[in-house]
Coordinates of N, CA and C and ligand atoms in Angstrom, one line a residue:
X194 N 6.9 -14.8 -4.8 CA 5.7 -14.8 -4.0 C 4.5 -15.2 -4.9
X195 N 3.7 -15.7 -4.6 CA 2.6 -16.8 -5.2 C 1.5 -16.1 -4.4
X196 N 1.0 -16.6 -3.7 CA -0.5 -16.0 -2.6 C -0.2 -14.8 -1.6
X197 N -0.6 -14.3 -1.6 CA -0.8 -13.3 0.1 C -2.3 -13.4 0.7
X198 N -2.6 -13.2 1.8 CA -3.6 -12.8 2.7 C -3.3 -11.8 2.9
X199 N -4.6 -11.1 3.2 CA -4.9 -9.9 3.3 C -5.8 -9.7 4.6
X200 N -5.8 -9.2 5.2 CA -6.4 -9.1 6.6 C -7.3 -7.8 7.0
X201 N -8.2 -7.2 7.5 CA -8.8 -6.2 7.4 C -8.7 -5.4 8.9
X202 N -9.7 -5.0 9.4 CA -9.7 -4.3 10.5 C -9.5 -5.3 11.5
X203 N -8.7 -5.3 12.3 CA -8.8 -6.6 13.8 C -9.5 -5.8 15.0
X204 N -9.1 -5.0 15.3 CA -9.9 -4.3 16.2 C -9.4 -5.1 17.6
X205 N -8.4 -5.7 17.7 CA -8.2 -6.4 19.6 C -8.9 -7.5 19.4
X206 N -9.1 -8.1 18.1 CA -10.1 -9.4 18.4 C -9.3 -10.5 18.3
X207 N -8.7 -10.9 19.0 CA -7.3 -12.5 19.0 C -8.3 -13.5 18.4
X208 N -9.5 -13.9 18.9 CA -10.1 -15.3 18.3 C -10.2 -14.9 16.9
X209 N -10.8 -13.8 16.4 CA -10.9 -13.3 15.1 C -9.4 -13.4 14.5
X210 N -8.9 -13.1 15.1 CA -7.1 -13.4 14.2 C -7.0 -14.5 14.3
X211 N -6.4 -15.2 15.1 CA -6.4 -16.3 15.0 C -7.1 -17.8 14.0
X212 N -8.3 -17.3 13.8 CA -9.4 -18.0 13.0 C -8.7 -17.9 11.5
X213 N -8.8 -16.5 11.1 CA -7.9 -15.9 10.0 C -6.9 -16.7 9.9
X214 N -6.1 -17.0 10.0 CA -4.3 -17.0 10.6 C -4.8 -18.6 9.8
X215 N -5.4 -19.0 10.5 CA -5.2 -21.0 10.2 C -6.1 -20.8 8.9
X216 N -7.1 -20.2 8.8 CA -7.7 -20.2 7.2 C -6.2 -19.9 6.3
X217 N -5.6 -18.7 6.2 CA -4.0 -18.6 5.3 C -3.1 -19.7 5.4
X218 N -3.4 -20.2 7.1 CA -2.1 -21.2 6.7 C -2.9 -22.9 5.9
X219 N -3.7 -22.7 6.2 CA -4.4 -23.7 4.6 C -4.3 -23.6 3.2
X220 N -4.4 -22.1 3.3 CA -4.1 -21.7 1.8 C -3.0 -21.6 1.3
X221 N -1.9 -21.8 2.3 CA -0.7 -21.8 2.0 C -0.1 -20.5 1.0
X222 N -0.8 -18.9 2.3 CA -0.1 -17.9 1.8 C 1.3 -17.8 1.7
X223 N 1.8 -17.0 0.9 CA 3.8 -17.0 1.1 C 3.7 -15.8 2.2
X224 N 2.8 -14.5 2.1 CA 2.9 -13.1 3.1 C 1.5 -12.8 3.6
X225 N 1.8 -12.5 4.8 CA 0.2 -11.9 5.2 C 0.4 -10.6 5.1
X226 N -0.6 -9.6 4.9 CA -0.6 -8.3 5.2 C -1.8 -7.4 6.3
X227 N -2.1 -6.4 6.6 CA -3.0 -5.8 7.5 C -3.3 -4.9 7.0
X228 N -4.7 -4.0 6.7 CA -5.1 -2.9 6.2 C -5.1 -1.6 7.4
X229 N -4.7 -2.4 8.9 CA -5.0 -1.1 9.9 C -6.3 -1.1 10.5
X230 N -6.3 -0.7 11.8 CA -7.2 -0.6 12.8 C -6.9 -1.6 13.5
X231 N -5.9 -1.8 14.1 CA -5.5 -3.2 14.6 C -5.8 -3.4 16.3
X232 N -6.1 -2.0 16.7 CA -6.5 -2.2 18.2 C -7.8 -0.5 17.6
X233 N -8.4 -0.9 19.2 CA -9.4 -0.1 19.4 C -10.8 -1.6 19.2
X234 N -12.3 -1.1 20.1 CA -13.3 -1.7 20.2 C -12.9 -3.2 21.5
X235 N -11.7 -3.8 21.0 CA -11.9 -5.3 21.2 C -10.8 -5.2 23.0
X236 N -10.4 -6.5 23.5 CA -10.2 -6.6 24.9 C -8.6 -6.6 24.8
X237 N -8.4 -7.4 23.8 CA -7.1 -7.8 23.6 C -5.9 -7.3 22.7
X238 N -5.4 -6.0 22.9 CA -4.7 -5.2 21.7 C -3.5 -5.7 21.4
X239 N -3.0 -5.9 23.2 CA -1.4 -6.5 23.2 C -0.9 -7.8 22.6
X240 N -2.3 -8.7 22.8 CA -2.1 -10.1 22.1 C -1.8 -10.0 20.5
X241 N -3.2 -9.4 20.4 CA -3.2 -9.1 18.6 C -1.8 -8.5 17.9
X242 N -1.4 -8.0 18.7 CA 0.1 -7.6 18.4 C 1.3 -8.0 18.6
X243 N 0.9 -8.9 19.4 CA 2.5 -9.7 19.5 C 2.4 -10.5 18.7
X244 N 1.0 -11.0 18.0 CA 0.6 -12.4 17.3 C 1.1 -11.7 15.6
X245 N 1.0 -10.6 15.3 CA 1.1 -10.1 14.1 C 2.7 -9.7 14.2
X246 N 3.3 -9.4 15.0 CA 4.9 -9.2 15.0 C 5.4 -10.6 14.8
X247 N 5.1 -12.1 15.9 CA 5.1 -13.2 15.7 C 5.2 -13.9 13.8
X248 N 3.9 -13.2 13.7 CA 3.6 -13.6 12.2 C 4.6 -13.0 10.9
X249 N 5.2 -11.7 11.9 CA 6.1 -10.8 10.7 C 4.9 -10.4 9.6
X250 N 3.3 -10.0 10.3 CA 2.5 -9.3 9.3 C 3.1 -7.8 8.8
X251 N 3.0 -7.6 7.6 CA 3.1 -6.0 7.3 C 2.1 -5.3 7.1
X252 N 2.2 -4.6 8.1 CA 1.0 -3.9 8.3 C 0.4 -1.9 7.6
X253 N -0.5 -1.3 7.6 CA -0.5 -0.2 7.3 C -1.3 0.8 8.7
X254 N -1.7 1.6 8.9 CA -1.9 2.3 10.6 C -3.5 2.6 9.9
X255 N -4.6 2.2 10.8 CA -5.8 2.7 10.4 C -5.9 3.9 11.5
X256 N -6.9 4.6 11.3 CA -7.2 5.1 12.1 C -7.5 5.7 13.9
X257 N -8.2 4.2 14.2 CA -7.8 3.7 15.2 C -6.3 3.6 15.6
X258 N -5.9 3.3 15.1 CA -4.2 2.9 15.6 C -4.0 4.5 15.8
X259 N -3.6 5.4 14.6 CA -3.3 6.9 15.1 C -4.6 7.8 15.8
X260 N -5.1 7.5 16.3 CA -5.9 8.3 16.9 C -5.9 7.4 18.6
X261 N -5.2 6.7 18.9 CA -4.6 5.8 20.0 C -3.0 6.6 20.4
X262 N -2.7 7.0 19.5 CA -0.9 7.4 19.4 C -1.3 9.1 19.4
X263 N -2.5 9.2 19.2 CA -2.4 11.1 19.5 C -2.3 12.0 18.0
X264 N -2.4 11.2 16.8 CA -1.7 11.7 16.0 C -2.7 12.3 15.3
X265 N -3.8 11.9 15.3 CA -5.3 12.5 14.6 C -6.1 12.3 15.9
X266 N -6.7 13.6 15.9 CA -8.4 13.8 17.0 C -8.7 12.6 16.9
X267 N -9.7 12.4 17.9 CA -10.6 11.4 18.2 C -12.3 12.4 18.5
X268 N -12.2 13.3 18.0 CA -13.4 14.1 18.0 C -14.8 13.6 16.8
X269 N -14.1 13.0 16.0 CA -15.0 12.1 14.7 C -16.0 10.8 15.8
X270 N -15.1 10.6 16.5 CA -14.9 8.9 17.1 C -16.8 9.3 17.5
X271 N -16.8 7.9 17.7 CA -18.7 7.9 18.8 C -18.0 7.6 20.4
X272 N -18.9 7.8 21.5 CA -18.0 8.0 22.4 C -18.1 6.1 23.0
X273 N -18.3 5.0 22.2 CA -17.8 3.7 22.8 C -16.4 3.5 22.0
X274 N -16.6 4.1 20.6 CA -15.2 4.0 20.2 C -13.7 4.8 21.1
X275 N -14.3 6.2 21.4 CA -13.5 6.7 22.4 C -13.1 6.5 24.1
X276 N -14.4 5.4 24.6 CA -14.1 4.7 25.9 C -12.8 3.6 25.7
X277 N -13.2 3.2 24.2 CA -12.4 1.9 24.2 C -10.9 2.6 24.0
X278 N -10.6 3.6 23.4 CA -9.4 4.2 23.1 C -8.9 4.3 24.3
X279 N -9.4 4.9 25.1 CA -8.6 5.5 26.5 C -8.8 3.9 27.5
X280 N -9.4 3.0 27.3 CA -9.1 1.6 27.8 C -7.7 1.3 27.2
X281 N -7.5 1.4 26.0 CA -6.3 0.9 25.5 C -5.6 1.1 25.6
X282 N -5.4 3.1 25.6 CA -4.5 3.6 25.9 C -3.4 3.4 27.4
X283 N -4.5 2.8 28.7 CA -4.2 2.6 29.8 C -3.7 1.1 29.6
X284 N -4.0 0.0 28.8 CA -3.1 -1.2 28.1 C -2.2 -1.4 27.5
X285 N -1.8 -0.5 26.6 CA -1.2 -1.0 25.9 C 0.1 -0.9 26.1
X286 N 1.5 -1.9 25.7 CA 2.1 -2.0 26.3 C 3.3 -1.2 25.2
X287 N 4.5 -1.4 26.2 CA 5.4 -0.3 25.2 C 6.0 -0.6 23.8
X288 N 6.0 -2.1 24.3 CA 6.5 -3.0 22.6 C 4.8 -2.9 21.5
X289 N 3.8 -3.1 22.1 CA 2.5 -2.7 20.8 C 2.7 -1.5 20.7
X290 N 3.0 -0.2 21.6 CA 2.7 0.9 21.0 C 4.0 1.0 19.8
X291 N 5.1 0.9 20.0 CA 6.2 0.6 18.9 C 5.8 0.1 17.9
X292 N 5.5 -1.2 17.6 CA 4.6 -1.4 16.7 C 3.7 -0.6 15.5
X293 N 2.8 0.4 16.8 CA 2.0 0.8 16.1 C 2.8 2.3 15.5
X294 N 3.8 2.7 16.4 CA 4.2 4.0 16.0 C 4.9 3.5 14.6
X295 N 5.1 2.6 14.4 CA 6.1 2.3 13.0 C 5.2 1.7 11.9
X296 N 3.9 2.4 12.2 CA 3.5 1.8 10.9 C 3.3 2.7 9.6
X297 N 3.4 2.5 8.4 CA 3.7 3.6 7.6 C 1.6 3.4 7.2
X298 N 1.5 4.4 6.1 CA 0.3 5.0 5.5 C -0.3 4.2 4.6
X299 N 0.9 3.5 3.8 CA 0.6 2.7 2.9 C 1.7 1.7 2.0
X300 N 1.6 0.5 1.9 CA 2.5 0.3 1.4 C 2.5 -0.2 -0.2
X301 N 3.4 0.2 -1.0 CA 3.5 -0.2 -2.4 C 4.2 -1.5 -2.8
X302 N 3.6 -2.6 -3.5 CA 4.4 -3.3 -4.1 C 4.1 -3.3 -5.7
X303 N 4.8 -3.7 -6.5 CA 4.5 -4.2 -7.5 C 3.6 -4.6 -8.3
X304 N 3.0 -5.6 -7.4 CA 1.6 -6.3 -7.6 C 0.6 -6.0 -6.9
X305 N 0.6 -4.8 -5.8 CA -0.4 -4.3 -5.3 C -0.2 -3.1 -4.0
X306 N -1.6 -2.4 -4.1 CA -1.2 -1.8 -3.0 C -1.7 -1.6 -1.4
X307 N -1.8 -0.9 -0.3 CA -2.6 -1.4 1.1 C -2.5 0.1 1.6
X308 N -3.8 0.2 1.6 CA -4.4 1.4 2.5 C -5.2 1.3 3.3
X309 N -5.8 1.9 4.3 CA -6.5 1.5 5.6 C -7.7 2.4 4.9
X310 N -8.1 3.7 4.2 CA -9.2 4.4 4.5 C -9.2 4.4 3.0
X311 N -8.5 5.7 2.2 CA -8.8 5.8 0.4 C -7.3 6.4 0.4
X312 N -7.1 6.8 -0.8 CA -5.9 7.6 -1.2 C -6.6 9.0 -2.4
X313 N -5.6 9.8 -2.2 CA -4.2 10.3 -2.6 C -3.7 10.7 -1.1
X314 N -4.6 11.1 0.0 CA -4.6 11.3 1.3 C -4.7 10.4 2.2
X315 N -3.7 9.2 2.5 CA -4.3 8.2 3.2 C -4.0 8.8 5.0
X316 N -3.7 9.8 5.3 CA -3.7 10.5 6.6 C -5.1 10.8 6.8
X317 N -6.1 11.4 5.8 CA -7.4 11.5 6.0 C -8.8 10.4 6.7
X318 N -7.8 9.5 5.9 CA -8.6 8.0 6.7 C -10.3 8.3 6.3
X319 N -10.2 8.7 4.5 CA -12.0 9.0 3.8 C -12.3 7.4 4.0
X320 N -13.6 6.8 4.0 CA -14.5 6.2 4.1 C -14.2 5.8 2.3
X321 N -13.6 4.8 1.9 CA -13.8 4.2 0.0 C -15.3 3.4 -0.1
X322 N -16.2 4.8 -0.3 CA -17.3 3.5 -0.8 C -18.3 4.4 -1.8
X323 N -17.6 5.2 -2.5 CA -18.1 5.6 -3.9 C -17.2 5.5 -5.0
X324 N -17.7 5.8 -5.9 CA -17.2 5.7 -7.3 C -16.0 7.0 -7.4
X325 N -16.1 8.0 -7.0 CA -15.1 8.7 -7.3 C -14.2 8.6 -6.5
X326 N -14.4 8.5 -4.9 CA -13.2 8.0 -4.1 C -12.5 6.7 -4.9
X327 N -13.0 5.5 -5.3 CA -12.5 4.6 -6.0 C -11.6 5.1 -6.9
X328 N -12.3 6.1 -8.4 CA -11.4 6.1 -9.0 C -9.9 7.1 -8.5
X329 N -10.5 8.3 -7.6 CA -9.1 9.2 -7.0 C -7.8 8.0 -6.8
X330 N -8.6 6.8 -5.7 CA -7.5 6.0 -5.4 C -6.8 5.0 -6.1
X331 N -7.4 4.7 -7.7 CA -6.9 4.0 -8.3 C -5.8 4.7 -9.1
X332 N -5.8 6.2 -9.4 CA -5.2 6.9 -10.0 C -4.2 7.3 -9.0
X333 N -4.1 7.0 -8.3 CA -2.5 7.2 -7.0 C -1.8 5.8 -6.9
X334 N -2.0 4.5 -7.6 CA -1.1 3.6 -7.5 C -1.1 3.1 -9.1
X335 N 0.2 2.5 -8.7 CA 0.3 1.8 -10.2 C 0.3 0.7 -10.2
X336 N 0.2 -0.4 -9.4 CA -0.3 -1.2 -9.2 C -1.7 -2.2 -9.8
X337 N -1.8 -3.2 -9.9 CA -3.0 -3.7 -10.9 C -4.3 -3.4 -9.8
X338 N -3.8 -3.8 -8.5 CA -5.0 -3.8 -7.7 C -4.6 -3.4 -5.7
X339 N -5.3 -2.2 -5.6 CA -5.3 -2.4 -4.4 C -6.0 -2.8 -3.3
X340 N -5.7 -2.8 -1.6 CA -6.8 -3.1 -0.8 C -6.7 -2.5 0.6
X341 N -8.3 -2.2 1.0 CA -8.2 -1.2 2.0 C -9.3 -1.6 2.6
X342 N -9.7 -1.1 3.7 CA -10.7 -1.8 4.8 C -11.4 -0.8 5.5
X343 N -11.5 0.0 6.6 CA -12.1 1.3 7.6 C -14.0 1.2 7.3
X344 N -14.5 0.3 6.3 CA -16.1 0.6 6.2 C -16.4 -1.2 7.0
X345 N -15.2 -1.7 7.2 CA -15.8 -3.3 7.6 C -16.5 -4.0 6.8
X346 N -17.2 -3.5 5.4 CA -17.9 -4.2 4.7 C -17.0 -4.3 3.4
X347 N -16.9 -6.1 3.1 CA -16.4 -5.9 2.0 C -17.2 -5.8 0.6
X348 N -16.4 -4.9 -0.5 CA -16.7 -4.6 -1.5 C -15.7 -4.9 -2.8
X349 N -15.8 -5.1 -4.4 CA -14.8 -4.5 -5.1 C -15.4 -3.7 -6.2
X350 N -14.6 -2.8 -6.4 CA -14.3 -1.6 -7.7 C -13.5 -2.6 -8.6
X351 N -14.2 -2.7 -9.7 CA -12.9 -3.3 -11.0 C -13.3 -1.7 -12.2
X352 N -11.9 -1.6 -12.4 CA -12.1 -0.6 -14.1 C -11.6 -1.6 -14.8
X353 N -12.5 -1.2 -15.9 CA -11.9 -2.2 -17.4 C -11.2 -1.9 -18.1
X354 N -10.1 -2.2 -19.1 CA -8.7 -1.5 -20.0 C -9.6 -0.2 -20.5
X355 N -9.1 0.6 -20.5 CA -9.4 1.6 -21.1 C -11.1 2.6 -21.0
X356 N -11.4 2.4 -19.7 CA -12.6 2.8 -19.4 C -12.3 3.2 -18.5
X357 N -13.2 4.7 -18.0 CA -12.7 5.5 -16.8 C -13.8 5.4 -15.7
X358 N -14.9 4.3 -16.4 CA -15.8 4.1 -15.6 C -15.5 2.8 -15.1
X359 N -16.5 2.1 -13.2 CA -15.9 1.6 -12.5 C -17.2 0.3 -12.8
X360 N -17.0 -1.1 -12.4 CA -17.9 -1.5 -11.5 C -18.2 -2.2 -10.5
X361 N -19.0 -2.2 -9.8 CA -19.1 -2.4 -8.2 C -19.5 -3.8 -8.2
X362 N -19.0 -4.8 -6.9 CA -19.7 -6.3 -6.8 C -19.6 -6.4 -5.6
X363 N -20.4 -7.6 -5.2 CA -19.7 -8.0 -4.0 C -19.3 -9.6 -3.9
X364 N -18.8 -10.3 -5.4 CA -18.5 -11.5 -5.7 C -17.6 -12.0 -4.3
X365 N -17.5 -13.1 -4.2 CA -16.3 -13.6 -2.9 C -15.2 -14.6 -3.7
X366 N -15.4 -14.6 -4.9 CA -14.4 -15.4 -5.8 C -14.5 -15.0 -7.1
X367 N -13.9 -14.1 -7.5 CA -13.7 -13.9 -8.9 C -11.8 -13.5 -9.3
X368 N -11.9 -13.1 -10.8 CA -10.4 -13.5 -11.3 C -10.6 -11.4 -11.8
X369 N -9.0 -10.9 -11.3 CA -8.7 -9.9 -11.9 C -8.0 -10.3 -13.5
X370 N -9.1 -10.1 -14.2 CA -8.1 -10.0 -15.8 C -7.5 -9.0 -15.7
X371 N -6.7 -9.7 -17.2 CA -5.5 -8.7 -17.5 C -5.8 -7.5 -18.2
X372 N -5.4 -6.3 -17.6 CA -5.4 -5.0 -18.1 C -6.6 -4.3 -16.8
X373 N -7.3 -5.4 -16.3 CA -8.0 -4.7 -15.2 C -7.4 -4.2 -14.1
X374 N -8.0 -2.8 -13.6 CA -7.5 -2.6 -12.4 C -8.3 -2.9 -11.4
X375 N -8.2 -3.1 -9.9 CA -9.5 -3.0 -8.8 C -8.8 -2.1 -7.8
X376 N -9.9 -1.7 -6.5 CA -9.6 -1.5 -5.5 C -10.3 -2.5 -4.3
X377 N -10.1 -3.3 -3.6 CA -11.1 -4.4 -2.8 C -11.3 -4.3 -1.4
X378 N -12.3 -4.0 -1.0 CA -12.3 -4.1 0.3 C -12.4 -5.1 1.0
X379 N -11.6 -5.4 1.8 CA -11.4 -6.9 2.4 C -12.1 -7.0 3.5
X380 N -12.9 -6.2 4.1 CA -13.7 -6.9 5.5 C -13.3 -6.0 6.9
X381 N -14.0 -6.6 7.7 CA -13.3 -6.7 9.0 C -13.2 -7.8 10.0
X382 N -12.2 -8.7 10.1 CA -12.5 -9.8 11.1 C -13.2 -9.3 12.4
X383 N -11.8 -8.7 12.6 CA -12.7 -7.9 14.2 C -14.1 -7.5 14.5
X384 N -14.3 -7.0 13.7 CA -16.2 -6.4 13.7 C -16.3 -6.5 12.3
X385 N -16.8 -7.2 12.1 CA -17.9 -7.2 10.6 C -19.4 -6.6 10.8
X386 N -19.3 -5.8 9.5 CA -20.4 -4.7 9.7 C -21.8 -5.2 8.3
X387 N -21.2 -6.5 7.9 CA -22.0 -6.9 6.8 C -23.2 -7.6 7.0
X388 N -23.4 -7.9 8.7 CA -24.5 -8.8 9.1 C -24.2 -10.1 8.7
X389 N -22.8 -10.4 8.7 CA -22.3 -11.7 8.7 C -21.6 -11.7 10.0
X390 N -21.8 -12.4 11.1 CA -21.1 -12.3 11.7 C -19.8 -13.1 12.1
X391 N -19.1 -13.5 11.1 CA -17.9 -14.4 10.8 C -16.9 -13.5 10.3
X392 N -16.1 -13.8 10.6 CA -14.4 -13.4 10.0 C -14.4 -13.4 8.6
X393 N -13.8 -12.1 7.9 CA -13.5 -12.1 6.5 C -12.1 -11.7 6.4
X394 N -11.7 -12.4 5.3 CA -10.5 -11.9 4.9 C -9.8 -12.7 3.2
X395 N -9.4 -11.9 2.8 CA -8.8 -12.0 1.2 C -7.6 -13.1 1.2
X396 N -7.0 -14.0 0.0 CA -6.6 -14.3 -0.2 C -6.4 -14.2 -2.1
X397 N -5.0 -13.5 -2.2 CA -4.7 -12.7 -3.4 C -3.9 -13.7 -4.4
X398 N -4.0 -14.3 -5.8 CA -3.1 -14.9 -5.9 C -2.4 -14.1 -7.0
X399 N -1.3 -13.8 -6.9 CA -0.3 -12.9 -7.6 C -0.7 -13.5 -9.5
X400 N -0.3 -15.0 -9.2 CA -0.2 -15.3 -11.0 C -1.7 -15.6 -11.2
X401 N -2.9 -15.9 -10.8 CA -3.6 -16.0 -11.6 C -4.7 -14.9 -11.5
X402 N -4.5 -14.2 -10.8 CA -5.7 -12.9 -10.6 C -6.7 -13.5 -9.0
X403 N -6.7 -14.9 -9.6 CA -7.9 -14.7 -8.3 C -8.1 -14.3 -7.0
X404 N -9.0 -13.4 -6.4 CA -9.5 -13.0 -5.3 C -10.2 -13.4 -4.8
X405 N -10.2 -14.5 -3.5 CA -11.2 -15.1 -2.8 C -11.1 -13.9 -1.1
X406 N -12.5 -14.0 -1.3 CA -13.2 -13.6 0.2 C -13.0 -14.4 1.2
X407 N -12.9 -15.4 2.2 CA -13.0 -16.2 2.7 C -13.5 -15.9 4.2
X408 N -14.2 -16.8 4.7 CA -15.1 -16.3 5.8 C -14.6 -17.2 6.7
X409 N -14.5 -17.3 8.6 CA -14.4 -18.0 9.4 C -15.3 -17.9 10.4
X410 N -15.9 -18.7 11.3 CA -16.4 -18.6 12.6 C -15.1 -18.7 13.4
X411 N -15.4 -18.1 14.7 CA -14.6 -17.8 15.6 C -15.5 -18.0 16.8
X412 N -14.4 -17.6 18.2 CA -15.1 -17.9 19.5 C -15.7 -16.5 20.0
X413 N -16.8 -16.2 19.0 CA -17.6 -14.6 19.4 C -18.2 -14.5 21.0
X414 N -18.1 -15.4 21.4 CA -18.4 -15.3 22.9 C -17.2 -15.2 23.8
X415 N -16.4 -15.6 23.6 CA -15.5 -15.9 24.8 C -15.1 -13.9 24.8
X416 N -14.9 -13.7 22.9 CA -14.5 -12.2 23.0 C -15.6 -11.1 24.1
X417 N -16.4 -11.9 24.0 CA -17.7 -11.0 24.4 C -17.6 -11.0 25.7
X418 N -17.1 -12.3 26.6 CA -16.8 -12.3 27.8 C -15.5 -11.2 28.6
X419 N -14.3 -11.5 27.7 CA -13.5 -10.4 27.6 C -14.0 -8.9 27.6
X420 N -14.7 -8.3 26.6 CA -15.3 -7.5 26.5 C -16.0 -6.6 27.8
X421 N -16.7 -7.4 28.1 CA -17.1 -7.3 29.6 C -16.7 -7.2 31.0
X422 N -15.5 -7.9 30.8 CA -14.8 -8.0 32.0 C -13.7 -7.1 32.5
X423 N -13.5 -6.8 30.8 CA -13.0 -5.6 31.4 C -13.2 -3.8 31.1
X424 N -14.9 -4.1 31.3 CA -15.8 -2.5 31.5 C -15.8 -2.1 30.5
X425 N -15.2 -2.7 28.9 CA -15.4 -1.8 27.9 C -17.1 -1.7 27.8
X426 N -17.4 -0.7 26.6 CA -18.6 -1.0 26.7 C -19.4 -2.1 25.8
X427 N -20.4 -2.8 26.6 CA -20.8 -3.9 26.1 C -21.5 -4.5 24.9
X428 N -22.0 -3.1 24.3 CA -22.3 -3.0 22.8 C -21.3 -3.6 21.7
X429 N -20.1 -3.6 22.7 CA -18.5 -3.7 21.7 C -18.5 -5.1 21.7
X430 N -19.3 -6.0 22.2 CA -19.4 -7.2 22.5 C -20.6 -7.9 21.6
X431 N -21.6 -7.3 21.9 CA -23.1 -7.8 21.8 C -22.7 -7.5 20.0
X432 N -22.3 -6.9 19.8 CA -22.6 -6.3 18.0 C -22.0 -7.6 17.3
X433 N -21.1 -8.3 17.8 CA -20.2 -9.2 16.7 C -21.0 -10.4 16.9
X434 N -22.0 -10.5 17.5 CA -23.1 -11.5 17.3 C -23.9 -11.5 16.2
X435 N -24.0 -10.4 15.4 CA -25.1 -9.3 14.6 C -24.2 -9.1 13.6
X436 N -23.1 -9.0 13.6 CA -22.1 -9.0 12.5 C -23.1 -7.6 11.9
X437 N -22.9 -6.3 12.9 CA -23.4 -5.0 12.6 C -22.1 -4.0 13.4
Ligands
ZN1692 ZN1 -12.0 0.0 11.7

């Protein structure tokens, strides 16, 4: 294995995957992967998931996903996040909910690892976007570099050999040297919360370190039309214009 993609929150957004999907297959990733939240907000859960089973993506369970399956309250949620839950729940079909019931918390490779929220607790589903969450999570894999998503905004944490201190960027192409570790936050296609309103997603290269960000436009209206049509609520729509 040479490249992977790395994929962030989808949220039901098929044009946002799809957009993704042809950016990797240019890059000529060997594996795609998913950080989780793969339904909830967007119109289209069942598609997004046949297209990622289609793809053989390996995926990890955000939030959204278990808090759709019953497994964690939805008492955190704001209540358009929880309209859209119980929309989907009335959606979704018995092969996506399979799907989602089989997704594990995190997965480990070698060369990296994938969590949807932070670790040593990835059931908690904490928000990664300080310094100490960073380092707790880097001290739970062994791994050079991991990647996780649930803030929609991407970021990276690099530590240096032998420094217990972190530092923060938000470069969209830079090289993990050797002896560094990171943690990166890849985005959210589905809803980007960076005021970009384009698709983000990673593309990892195993042998040379590099991490590119890469961005797509998509069909943010047609989703919006979707959105509306079928009663979600329409903030769920109007926001990915705003990339807020
Ligand atoms: Zn999310």
């Amino acid at each position: 294995m040479r490249k992977v993609g790395i994929l962030g929150d989808l949220h039901a957004n098929l044009s946002a995957l799809e957009a993704v999907l042809a950016l990797f297959d240019l890059e000529e990733v060997d594996a795609i992967y998913c950080v989780g939240d793969i339904v909830g907000y967007g119109a289209r859960p069942n598609e997004v998931i046949e297209l990622l089973m289609e793809r053989e993506v390996a995926a990890v369970a955000g939030n959204h996903d278990w808090a759709l399956l019953g497994k964690i309250s939805e008492e955190s949620f704001n209540p358009y996040a929880r309209a859209a839950l119980e929309w989907t729940r009335a959606k979704i079909s018995p092969e996506a909910r399979d799907f989602l019931e089989a997704l594990p918390l995190r997965i480990d490779t070698e060369h990296f690892c994938l969590v949807h929220g932070a670790l040593p607790n990835p059931e908690e589903f904490e928000y990664l976007q300080s310094f100490p969450t960073a380092l707790a999570t880097l001290a739970d894999f062994d791994a050079p570099i991991g990647f996780v998503g649930h803030t929609h905004v991407p970021m990276n944490f690099i530590q240096n050999p032998g420094s217990s201190e972190l530092e923060w960027h938000f470069q969209v192409d830079w090289h993990l040297e050797k002896g560094q570790r990171a943690v990166v936050n890849v985005g959210s296609p589905g809803q980007p919360r960076d005021e970009i309103p384009t698709a983000p997603a990673v593309v990892y290269n195993l042998q040379t370190g590099r991490v590119q960000l890469l961005r797509t436009p998509y069909n943010i209206a047609a989703e919006q039309r979707l959105i509306r049509k079928a009663n979600l609520p329409a903030i769920l729509g109007d926001r990915l214009q705003h990339g807020i």
